[in-house]
């Protein structure tokens, strides 16, 4: 299973005797732009041109540039077609092996394609996510087999530590350290430890985990199995949002195929290691992304968090030591084990290694899924890869970290994107949502938007979060309707501090962040609303009516 | 003791199958409720009672769980559903205006169903199509880059022509 052995010649991309492969993106974005119809049209065109033996049409995961969908790529030829319509099918099929259809071609030399570095997304858009054969042809399960046959569990943890990988779920906790804690914990009285994959993706404006699950589900399963081997667990759970039915379906298919092929279940690859994975569906509660709440939810309860310590590493699911990592964290693992920790650590910055997947959205020309080396500047992401703000509008801020993060203004565009720098400027890396706002957005309104979110997602268990977020929301409503005084602003700041320092879990502790960061960089907008009863962006409707609690 | 099915509706078999798959363990409560909602469209009181009895979980706890999670609905849905995404990406791109336009055009508040039972208007916290914001999901089909005129045209086509 050496990597050289499995690289296919350019003339036979699928290893199945066919010369060409047309890969149609069937991930959520392109599906809603009508890619299913394009796929059918291409299949018909292949048939009507009598090319069934030379060309196949394959449904693949996200090709990245969602704003230009439906996307079709010609495998191994570095050609991606954008805005494809069923009527273009014949022309595309006729061009195979000849000059590509210029009219539909994406510019592959544009920074959107050239500035990315793909580790997590290396198979996205290339393999068929519903066929394990495709994953195997792309070096899939090489890492698991290497771990089981050549490495001890201790070696595996060692490689992960060496890689410098940090949790991609938001907080950036060193993954190797977490794994070694669980590896050392004593199993519960019935000998159990658990591995959980957090696929709750609650940040409202982010879809990285969804795309990974829909485009390359086996990769996550492989990462979890390696984690099980390293930590001594034999049961894994994936906690995935019910709002992602396609991801759930593809995961179910992937688990079934992996079990059938002996990569999951009892005695994996004929070793003594056994590992099962079950799916648990979330039910639309943001707080369930928090690890202790997630565990409560898997146990069938209301998803409310509990104080830590004890951390799940010692006392997790059903009281047993439990490893919880994010989807993207696990998706990095197979590559690290295949190439070694040092290979991974050679990318990124001193304290933040590797790459990060971002969901680029909002007021930016190229929206979609990107993977970039950590340490790239925000300017490169927004203006080079993203192509800047459309319609001649002016850039105002980029929001990262979702409801726990903040808004970063133009003056910080040249700073590197890494865990430490983002927190220093009052935001956070978060799970990877990156939303660009231009001059048409009001920053006070954005702060109110996130506060409304935190208020309604607060689980109600602790008072600072339950009552504090509602109070802060009321104050923000007062400001955005032109009824607030400067004392209200002082009160808001005081509440931010109180809620931040006294809430039980990360939801409340970070709920004030969007307010604090917009106050830090856009204080004049708050003051305009308060002193001159005017919304500079023209978003807020100033009125003299009484404010209602939303 | 085996709980008695609330009716001889065949869909209860699906609910039973889910509970059986998990050995009627109390911790499969959420899975069971998912199956009820998938099969019946919402969580009826009878269903909550049946699941509580079958899993030997107090009804109060079942109710607590059912109302904690936003995904579960205790009200029947209209014939069609229109979900306006109010996630960050969609909000920045004007989802509020879309929501307001459906509200006034169809005379329905978010979370409610029109009086003729034709359309339920719902909001979501990101449907995962942020690259195509603003997004609206009509009858499980995601529409991207939605404008007010396109939305009203689509709603007109799928809902109103049946009136
Ligand atoms: C309110 C709240 C919501 C969270 N939501 C998520 C989420 O959607 N996905 C996720 O992976 N982590 C989320 N987390 C972080 C998890 O608690 C946990 O730190 C993470 O899953 C650990 O994995 P990692 O080390 O691989 O990042 C959330 C935390 C809080 C406080
Ligand atoms: S914010 Fe609307 S789809 Fe993500």
XYZ file of C-alpha atoms and ligand atoms in Angstrom:
748
model
C 0.000 0.000 0.000
C 2.852 2.414 -0.654
C 1.704 5.787 -1.833
C 3.543 5.426 -5.127
C 1.745 2.184 -5.836
C -1.668 3.761 -5.669
C -1.045 6.828 -7.801
C -2.821 6.175 -11.035
C -1.582 7.271 -14.409
C -3.146 10.471 -15.695
C -4.905 8.528 -18.418
C -6.909 6.422 -15.994
C -8.189 8.554 -13.136
C -10.464 6.002 -11.512
C -8.249 2.977 -12.018
C -11.183 1.365 -13.812
C -10.038 1.598 -17.411
C -11.860 4.827 -18.208
C -9.824 7.671 -19.632
C -11.918 10.552 -18.423
C -13.879 11.402 -15.359
C -16.307 14.308 -15.183
C -16.799 15.169 -11.525
C -20.049 16.946 -10.761
C -20.292 18.619 -7.368
C -23.285 17.191 -5.523
C -22.641 18.861 -2.163
C -25.329 21.066 -0.652
C -24.328 24.296 -2.374
C -24.215 23.049 -5.955
C -27.235 20.789 -5.417
C -29.306 23.857 -4.693
C -27.956 25.463 -7.853
C -29.269 22.471 -9.812
C -26.228 20.197 -10.167
C -28.327 17.028 -10.102
C -29.864 17.997 -13.474
C -26.420 18.760 -14.856
C -25.218 15.339 -13.783
C -28.107 13.617 -15.547
C -27.507 15.698 -18.693
C -23.805 14.764 -18.695
C -24.642 11.086 -18.283
C -27.059 11.306 -21.197
C -24.478 13.121 -23.320
C -21.839 10.494 -22.561
C -24.291 7.804 -23.657
C -25.468 9.577 -26.786
C -21.850 10.104 -27.836
C -21.132 6.421 -27.254
C -18.412 7.171 -24.724
C -19.601 4.936 -21.855
C -16.359 2.975 -21.909
C -14.077 5.973 -21.945
C -15.792 8.476 -19.713
C -17.568 8.309 -16.433
C -19.671 10.890 -14.672
C -19.154 10.976 -10.942
C -20.958 12.814 -8.166
C -18.365 14.316 -5.843
C -18.213 16.546 -2.785
C -17.584 20.252 -2.542
C -15.339 21.778 -5.217
C -15.073 24.952 -3.162
C -16.338 27.818 -5.252
C -20.001 27.559 -4.210
C -20.917 31.009 -5.544
C -20.222 29.868 -9.120
C -22.085 26.559 -8.955
C -23.031 24.169 -10.426
C -19.369 23.194 -10.775
C -17.988 20.342 -12.877
C -14.334 19.357 -12.867
C -12.448 17.278 -15.398
C -10.403 15.011 -13.194
C -6.614 15.154 -13.533
C -6.812 17.952 -16.074
C -6.993 20.939 -13.763
C -10.142 22.160 -15.482
C -13.159 23.319 -13.517
C -16.300 24.542 -15.261
C -18.550 27.061 -13.533
C -22.240 27.988 -13.838
C -22.818 24.838 -15.864
C -26.290 24.269 -17.243
C -27.760 21.016 -18.553
C -27.590 22.519 -22.065
C -23.783 22.690 -21.807
C -23.420 18.927 -21.355
C -22.882 17.945 -24.987
C -20.247 20.599 -25.541
C -18.338 19.503 -22.426
C -18.412 15.846 -23.417
C -17.294 16.647 -26.988
C -14.339 18.631 -25.691
C -12.852 15.724 -23.711
C -9.288 15.048 -24.758
C -9.329 18.283 -26.774
C -9.374 21.969 -25.940
C -11.535 22.691 -22.868
C -14.694 24.783 -23.250
C -13.267 28.274 -22.721
C -16.629 29.921 -22.166
C -17.289 27.887 -18.990
C -13.772 27.556 -17.577
C -12.831 28.909 -14.138
C -9.511 30.697 -14.096
C -7.356 28.087 -12.388
C -4.504 30.591 -12.061
C -6.658 32.846 -9.874
C -5.666 33.120 -6.198
C -8.857 31.309 -5.223
C -7.243 28.113 -6.475
C -3.517 28.818 -6.199
C -3.399 30.171 -2.640
C -5.019 27.177 -1.028
C -3.233 24.258 0.623
C -5.343 21.143 0.945
C -4.927 18.565 3.660
C -8.393 18.151 5.144
C -10.031 18.806 1.783
C -7.516 16.855 -0.306
C -10.186 14.412 -1.509
C -13.089 16.841 -1.658
C -14.333 17.120 -5.184
C -12.236 14.161 -6.301
C -13.716 11.077 -4.726
C -17.267 9.826 -4.770
C -18.252 10.149 -1.092
C -20.549 7.151 -1.315
C -17.919 4.667 -2.526
C -15.221 3.294 -0.253
C -13.311 2.110 -3.346
C -12.733 5.720 -4.300
C -11.453 6.544 -0.836
C -9.143 3.523 -0.884
C -7.760 4.574 -4.274
C -6.864 7.927 -2.720
C -4.664 6.306 -0.024
C -7.653 5.928 2.276
C -7.152 3.674 5.299
C -3.416 3.605 4.708
C -3.001 5.554 7.948
C -5.189 3.206 9.978
C -3.374 0.185 8.667
C -0.013 1.832 9.384
C -1.139 2.665 12.927
C -2.429 -0.838 13.639
C 0.477 -2.746 12.151
C 3.523 -0.534 12.651
C 2.797 1.811 15.556
C 1.917 1.340 19.215
C -0.910 3.473 20.619
C 1.788 5.488 22.327
C 3.551 6.137 18.990
C 0.294 7.387 17.510
C -0.241 9.885 20.327
C 3.382 10.887 19.909
C 2.951 11.666 16.219
C -0.176 13.713 16.916
C 1.689 15.657 19.628
C 4.648 16.236 17.294
C 2.336 17.526 14.590
C 1.239 20.378 16.836
C -2.389 19.839 15.750
C -4.836 21.911 17.801
C -8.570 21.374 18.145
C -10.494 22.828 15.221
C -13.757 23.159 17.158
C -12.855 26.609 18.367
C -10.729 26.655 21.471
C -7.569 25.239 19.900
C -6.638 22.839 22.682
C -3.570 20.732 21.741
C -4.948 17.477 20.360
C -1.926 15.347 21.293
C -2.216 16.420 24.921
C -5.929 15.576 25.002
C -5.307 12.154 23.463
C -2.544 11.335 25.905
C -4.771 12.249 28.878
C -7.438 9.825 27.731
C -4.901 7.172 26.812
C -3.669 7.337 30.422
C -7.127 7.422 32.078
C -8.419 4.289 33.696
C -11.496 2.893 31.906
C -14.781 2.763 33.823
C -15.750 -0.299 35.846
C -17.019 -2.072 32.732
C -13.794 -1.329 30.858
C -15.182 1.412 28.637
C -13.745 4.556 27.098
C -15.423 6.528 24.331
C -14.471 8.574 21.313
C -16.911 11.278 20.205
C -16.887 13.362 17.067
C -18.488 16.764 17.499
C -20.364 17.423 14.263
C -22.924 19.769 15.765
C -21.530 22.757 13.849
C -23.618 25.345 15.634
C -21.998 28.550 14.364
C -24.808 30.065 12.279
C -22.850 30.911 9.157
C -20.388 28.088 8.862
C -20.472 24.890 6.852
C -16.961 23.421 6.946
C -17.860 20.312 8.895
C -20.914 19.758 6.776
C -18.820 19.871 3.616
C -16.207 17.491 4.988
C -18.886 14.999 6.046
C -20.690 15.256 2.727
C -17.537 15.123 0.607
C -15.184 12.746 2.398
C -16.964 10.946 5.261
C -14.522 8.010 5.387
C -11.739 10.344 6.378
C -13.536 11.272 9.588
C -14.291 7.618 10.358
C -10.635 6.730 9.808
C -9.494 9.552 12.095
C -11.876 8.375 14.806
C -10.739 4.765 14.519
C -7.110 5.863 14.871
C -8.139 7.895 17.929
C -9.861 4.823 19.351
C -6.707 2.772 18.888
C -4.526 5.476 20.427
C -6.709 6.027 23.478
C -7.968 2.498 24.098
C -11.612 3.068 23.198
C -13.711 0.625 21.230
C -16.887 2.639 20.746
C -17.298 5.926 18.937
C -20.227 8.290 18.439
C -20.729 10.983 15.855
C -23.069 13.668 17.109
C -24.373 15.345 13.981
C -27.005 18.009 13.424
C -30.358 16.726 12.236
C -30.433 19.813 10.001
C -27.788 18.122 7.813
C -29.751 15.191 6.358
C -27.356 14.648 3.446
C -24.353 14.447 5.767
C -26.231 11.958 7.954
C -27.126 9.821 4.952
C -23.559 9.763 3.623
C -22.185 8.949 7.079
C -24.610 6.037 7.394
C -23.521 4.731 3.989
C -19.853 5.187 4.863
C -20.176 3.350 8.181
C -21.932 0.458 6.466
C -19.279 0.182 3.758
C -16.396 0.502 6.218
C -17.890 -2.274 8.352
C -18.322 -4.502 5.320
C -14.732 -3.949 4.222
C -13.325 -4.620 7.667
C -12.250 -1.086 8.551
C -14.798 -0.806 11.360
C -16.258 -3.413 13.674
C -14.575 -6.402 15.294
C -10.903 -7.233 14.650
C -10.156 -4.458 12.218
C -7.674 -5.520 9.509
C -7.344 -8.843 11.324
C -5.805 -7.274 14.402
C -7.091 -7.432 17.979
C -8.415 -3.879 17.682
C -12.194 -3.506 17.474
C -14.040 -0.239 16.995
C -17.666 0.588 16.285
C -19.183 3.923 15.378
C -22.801 4.963 15.934
C -24.558 8.135 14.866
C -26.533 10.314 17.257
C -28.662 13.113 15.862
C -28.648 16.559 17.391
C -31.955 18.344 17.590
C -31.230 21.978 17.029
C -29.710 23.312 20.224
C -26.561 25.392 19.835
C -25.434 24.706 23.389
C -25.150 20.994 22.528
C -21.920 21.837 20.719
C -20.432 22.379 24.161
C -18.849 19.115 25.159
C -20.597 18.399 28.461
C -23.989 19.381 27.011
C -23.290 17.172 23.989
C -22.616 14.245 26.291
C -25.886 14.878 28.153
C -27.679 14.892 24.819
C -26.165 11.571 23.723
C -27.374 10.195 27.051
C -30.890 11.180 25.930
C -31.275 14.167 28.244
C -31.811 17.886 27.903
C -28.541 19.263 26.596
C -27.407 21.416 29.468
C -23.733 21.816 30.327
C -22.222 21.046 33.706
C -19.235 22.619 35.447
C -15.782 21.304 34.507
C -13.703 19.761 36.065
C -14.192 16.909 35.937
C -13.375 17.101 32.236
C -14.835 14.535 29.842
C -11.321 13.089 29.585
C -11.839 11.671 33.075
C -15.597 11.647 33.495
C -17.440 11.773 30.198
C -20.139 9.747 28.486
C -21.853 7.489 31.083
C -19.054 8.433 33.455
C -16.307 6.854 31.347
C -13.185 8.643 30.043
C -14.201 10.295 26.779
C -12.332 11.934 23.939
C -14.233 14.688 22.131
C -12.835 16.285 19.019
C -14.258 18.248 16.155
C -14.849 16.850 12.642
C -11.965 18.776 11.116
C -9.612 17.723 13.917
C -10.252 14.052 13.094
C -10.036 14.758 9.365
C -6.427 15.907 9.845
C -5.408 12.697 11.592
C -5.063 10.283 8.632
C -2.735 12.687 6.796
C -0.610 13.187 9.918
C -0.212 9.460 10.489
C 0.512 8.847 6.809
C 3.156 11.550 6.437
C 4.332 11.905 10.041
C 3.903 14.641 12.631
C 6.877 16.649 11.414
C 5.476 16.945 7.916
C 2.336 18.536 9.329
C 4.275 20.788 11.702
C 6.205 22.264 8.785
C 3.034 24.141 7.806
C 1.486 27.036 9.680
C 3.023 29.270 12.336
C 5.116 28.561 15.391
C 2.153 28.008 17.691
C -0.557 27.065 15.202
C 0.364 24.271 12.831
C -1.182 23.019 9.642
C -4.090 24.434 7.705
C -7.561 25.665 8.555
C -10.739 25.281 6.571
C -12.888 28.393 6.395
C -16.390 28.948 5.128
C -16.078 32.267 3.348
C -19.419 34.035 3.007
C -21.206 37.348 3.182
C -20.295 40.406 1.125
C -17.413 38.914 -0.805
C -17.140 37.971 -4.474
C -16.037 34.340 -4.180
C -17.990 32.565 -1.491
C -17.362 28.963 -0.617
C -15.080 26.592 1.169
C -11.352 27.237 1.379
C -8.387 25.651 3.125
C -5.377 27.825 3.817
C -2.159 27.510 5.796
C -2.610 28.978 9.267
C -0.784 32.317 9.410
C -2.040 33.620 6.071
C -3.218 37.229 6.365
C -6.864 38.220 6.454
C -6.239 40.484 3.482
C -5.097 37.538 1.377
C -8.188 35.590 2.368
C -10.722 38.347 1.770
C -9.190 40.205 -1.161
C -7.073 37.646 -3.019
C -8.900 34.391 -2.474
C -12.278 35.994 -1.853
C -11.870 38.509 -4.658
C -12.857 41.442 -2.453
C -16.163 43.140 -1.835
C -18.518 43.242 -4.853
C -20.684 46.043 -6.218
C -18.103 48.776 -5.553
C -18.884 48.729 -1.837
C -16.369 49.365 0.914
C -15.079 46.618 3.214
C -16.059 47.148 6.827
C -15.246 44.064 8.896
C -14.810 40.341 8.872
C -16.587 38.306 11.498
C -14.920 35.152 12.800
C -15.802 32.801 15.623
C -19.570 33.184 15.224
C -21.568 34.159 18.322
C -18.454 33.639 20.472
C -16.191 35.704 18.266
C -15.910 39.240 17.060
C -15.639 41.636 14.154
C -12.200 42.528 12.839
C -11.878 45.913 11.102
C -9.797 46.962 8.090
C -6.877 48.168 10.227
C -6.116 44.550 11.181
C -6.362 43.053 7.698
C -2.631 42.464 7.531
C -2.372 40.365 10.637
C -1.866 36.608 10.410
C -4.838 34.314 10.962
C -3.875 32.161 13.939
C -5.361 31.313 17.342
C -3.336 33.818 19.386
C -3.548 36.806 17.028
C -7.284 36.487 16.550
C -7.914 36.436 20.301
C -5.562 39.363 20.789
C -7.723 41.529 18.522
C -10.886 40.497 20.366
C -12.164 37.721 18.125
C -11.331 34.046 17.939
C -10.473 31.414 15.366
C -13.721 29.634 16.135
C -14.741 26.715 14.040
C -14.093 28.465 10.717
C -16.967 30.730 9.784
C -15.644 33.875 8.123
C -18.253 36.409 7.146
C -17.418 39.625 5.376
C -19.482 42.728 6.081
C -19.388 45.885 3.974
C -20.575 49.428 4.584
C -24.211 48.354 4.234
C -24.018 46.469 7.550
C -24.570 48.225 10.862
C -22.184 46.901 13.488
C -24.587 47.553 16.364
C -27.216 45.577 14.501
C -24.702 42.740 14.016
C -23.988 42.761 17.768
C -27.744 42.657 18.412
C -28.107 39.785 15.957
C -25.604 37.661 17.883
C -27.037 38.656 21.254
C -30.500 37.568 20.144
C -28.917 34.284 19.115
C -27.207 33.757 22.486
C -30.323 34.796 24.375
C -32.544 32.275 22.650
C -29.890 29.550 22.682
C -29.079 29.988 26.377
C -30.095 26.741 28.049
C -31.338 28.578 31.128
C -29.330 26.641 33.658
C -27.188 29.505 34.973
C -28.546 32.953 35.782
C -25.815 35.213 34.353
C -26.331 33.773 30.898
C -30.110 33.336 31.035
C -30.888 36.781 32.431
C -27.777 38.655 31.348
C -28.149 37.931 27.642
C -31.795 39.059 27.763
C -30.836 42.292 29.519
C -28.047 42.966 27.047
C -30.395 42.251 24.159
C -32.926 44.764 25.527
C -30.218 47.404 25.810
C -29.104 46.747 22.239
C -32.710 47.053 21.063
C -32.916 50.376 22.851
C -29.749 51.573 21.147
C -30.784 50.434 17.677
C -34.160 52.098 18.009
C -32.711 55.413 19.092
C -33.997 55.329 22.662
C -30.831 54.754 24.627
C -28.721 57.113 26.683
C -24.987 57.002 27.316
C -25.740 55.469 30.736
C -27.292 52.528 28.927
C -24.020 52.040 27.113
C -22.153 51.985 30.431
C -24.633 49.488 31.788
C -24.148 47.314 28.691
C -20.385 47.301 29.207
C -20.813 46.429 32.880
C -23.127 43.549 31.999
C -20.663 42.264 29.395
C -18.027 41.986 32.067
C -20.368 40.321 34.538
C -21.762 37.726 32.109
C -18.289 36.961 30.756
C -16.798 36.236 34.141
C -19.653 34.428 35.886
C -21.398 32.192 33.321
C -21.252 28.436 33.644
C -20.170 27.481 30.131
C -18.546 28.882 27.044
C -21.865 30.061 25.621
C -22.387 32.698 28.297
C -18.697 33.364 28.827
C -18.292 34.358 25.208
C -21.731 35.858 24.504
C -20.477 39.416 25.181
C -17.630 39.099 22.637
C -19.503 40.433 19.594
C -20.580 43.483 21.633
C -17.120 44.067 23.073
C -15.368 43.779 19.725
C -17.791 46.047 17.881
C -17.513 48.561 20.730
C -13.765 48.399 20.478
C -13.599 49.154 16.762
C -16.904 50.797 15.924
C -17.739 52.792 19.033
C -18.652 55.785 16.909
C -21.521 53.768 15.402
C -22.930 53.120 18.880
C -22.598 56.811 19.691
C -24.309 57.871 16.461
C -27.307 55.730 17.409
C -27.405 57.090 20.945
C -26.511 60.753 20.566
C -27.847 61.569 17.100
C -30.566 58.876 16.846
C -29.170 57.901 13.494
C -28.009 54.601 12.021
C -25.020 55.417 9.790
C -25.568 52.325 7.633
C -29.300 52.949 7.388
C -30.179 49.505 8.709
C -31.822 50.251 12.048
C -35.283 51.724 12.061
C -35.248 54.550 14.562
C -38.588 55.033 16.202
C -40.195 56.365 19.317
C -42.252 53.288 19.947
C -41.815 51.294 23.124
C -39.267 48.487 22.742
C -40.556 44.981 23.042
C -38.459 42.192 24.378
C -37.890 39.899 21.378
C -45.191 -4.524 30.473
C -45.659 -3.400 26.928
C -47.135 0.009 26.232
C -50.165 -0.002 23.997
C -49.965 1.803 20.671
C -52.130 4.946 20.602
C -53.817 3.816 17.359
C -53.392 1.189 14.679
C -51.663 3.714 12.439
C -48.830 1.816 10.731
C -46.373 4.592 11.462
C -46.124 3.486 15.092
C -44.227 0.474 13.816
C -41.415 2.767 12.726
C -41.293 4.289 16.180
C -41.252 0.835 17.740
C -38.466 -0.254 15.415
C -36.246 2.606 16.558
C -36.865 1.859 20.218
C -36.314 -1.838 19.684
C -33.026 -1.185 17.902
C -31.815 0.512 21.067
C -33.179 -2.200 23.372
C -35.785 0.222 24.794
C -32.991 1.930 26.724
C -34.127 5.261 28.203
C -31.152 6.967 26.531
C -32.686 6.482 23.083
C -35.394 9.039 23.922
C -34.124 11.634 21.461
C -33.757 9.045 18.695
C -37.328 7.892 19.325
C -38.643 11.454 19.166
C -36.785 11.987 15.889
C -38.573 8.979 14.434
C -41.951 10.228 15.678
C -41.368 13.612 14.088
C -40.103 12.086 10.858
C -43.134 9.816 10.607
C -45.909 12.073 11.873
C -44.479 15.506 11.102
C -44.698 16.683 14.703
C -44.845 15.423 18.263
C -48.409 14.759 19.362
C -49.270 14.452 23.064
C -50.239 10.819 22.531
C -46.864 10.130 21.005
C -45.033 11.646 23.970
C -47.097 9.480 26.316
C -46.446 6.357 24.273
C -42.684 6.927 24.105
C -42.589 7.698 27.842
C -44.345 4.444 28.697
C -42.327 2.348 26.273
C -38.977 3.614 27.519
C -40.086 3.837 31.154
C -39.151 7.502 31.331
C -41.388 9.957 33.269
C -43.681 11.924 30.951
C -42.379 15.149 32.495
C -38.899 14.252 31.350
C -40.058 13.418 27.836
C -41.865 16.748 27.694
C -38.756 18.494 29.030
C -36.601 17.005 26.301
C -39.164 17.573 23.535
C -39.459 21.264 24.379
C -35.741 21.842 24.965
C -34.692 21.048 21.411
C -35.785 23.492 18.699
C -35.858 20.828 16.032
C -38.898 19.203 17.635
C -42.254 20.722 16.887
C -45.339 20.228 19.016
C -47.643 21.699 16.372
C -48.695 20.094 13.093
C -47.049 21.672 10.067
C -48.816 23.135 7.062
C -48.955 21.350 3.740
C -45.909 23.319 2.606
C -43.034 24.697 4.614
C -40.912 27.735 3.963
C -37.787 28.018 6.087
C -35.979 31.336 5.887
C -32.376 31.010 7.004
C -31.520 33.660 9.569
C -27.893 32.588 10.055
C -25.133 35.183 9.977
C -24.271 34.918 6.289
C -27.911 35.143 5.260
C -28.639 37.918 7.741
C -25.775 40.027 6.375
C -27.243 39.513 2.921
C -30.721 40.676 3.772
C -32.619 37.665 5.136
C -34.662 39.940 7.394
C -36.271 41.572 4.356
C -37.084 38.171 2.885
C -38.711 37.085 6.113
C -40.725 40.300 6.326
C -41.910 39.887 2.760
C -43.200 36.329 3.288
C -44.809 37.412 6.537
C -46.825 40.152 4.955
C -47.565 38.346 1.719
C -48.782 35.120 3.291
C -50.118 36.700 6.496
C -48.274 34.370 8.823
C -45.809 34.832 11.672
C -42.573 32.817 11.918
C -43.296 29.563 13.729
C -46.949 29.576 12.654
C -49.059 28.130 9.876
C -51.431 30.053 7.637
C -55.064 29.797 8.704
C -55.860 27.586 5.705
C -53.116 25.145 6.736
C -51.269 25.618 3.440
C -47.963 27.077 4.580
C -45.797 26.992 7.693
C -43.257 29.760 7.961
C -40.140 28.852 9.906
C -36.713 30.311 10.504
C -33.431 28.415 10.779
C -30.034 29.079 12.260
C -28.024 28.347 9.142
C -28.963 25.628 6.716
C -25.322 25.163 5.704
C -25.572 26.846 2.304
C -23.914 30.067 3.446
C -21.957 30.267 0.186
C -25.290 30.911 -1.538
C -26.728 33.300 1.033
C -29.441 34.305 1.455
C -30.925 30.819 1.459
C -34.536 29.707 1.816
C -35.739 26.119 2.015
C -39.134 25.480 0.456
C -40.494 21.961 0.924
C -36.994 20.597 1.643
C -35.514 22.161 -1.471
C -32.787 24.720 -0.870
C -32.917 27.902 -2.920
C -29.767 30.008 -2.984
C -29.170 33.711 -3.722
C -32.838 34.363 -3.086
C -34.360 37.722 -3.919
C -37.766 38.951 -2.773
C -39.193 38.614 -6.262
C -37.837 35.111 -6.802
C -39.135 34.023 -3.426
C -42.598 35.334 -4.046
C -42.643 33.738 -7.477
C -41.595 30.347 -6.068
C -44.091 30.556 -3.234
C -46.751 31.510 -5.739
C -45.942 28.497 -7.859
C -45.748 25.888 -5.120
C -48.370 27.127 -2.687
C -50.868 29.494 -4.100
C -51.798 27.753 -7.318
C -53.357 25.018 -5.243
C -55.756 27.387 -3.520
C -21.570 27.067 23.270
C -20.546 26.191 22.638
C -20.775 25.653 21.384
C -19.834 24.837 20.769
N -20.105 24.333 19.540
C -19.202 23.510 18.950
C -19.480 22.953 17.672
O -20.522 23.211 17.071
N -18.562 22.121 17.110
C -17.388 21.814 17.759
O -16.612 21.047 17.226
N -17.097 22.341 18.954
C -17.966 23.175 19.576
N -17.682 23.684 20.817
C -16.407 23.296 21.457
C -16.537 21.972 22.191
O -16.996 22.198 23.510
C -15.204 21.254 22.306
O -14.281 22.118 22.816
C -14.693 20.711 20.998
O -15.626 19.869 20.411
C -13.417 19.976 21.234
O -12.885 19.503 20.023
P -11.500 20.023 19.445
O -10.491 19.956 20.557
O -11.195 19.077 18.358
O -11.723 21.408 18.989
C -18.605 24.537 21.439
C -18.370 25.102 22.686
C -19.308 25.919 23.291
C -18.999 26.500 24.626
S -26.211 31.455 7.303
Fe -27.827 30.907 6.007
S -27.125 29.068 5.183
Fe -25.594 29.535 6.627
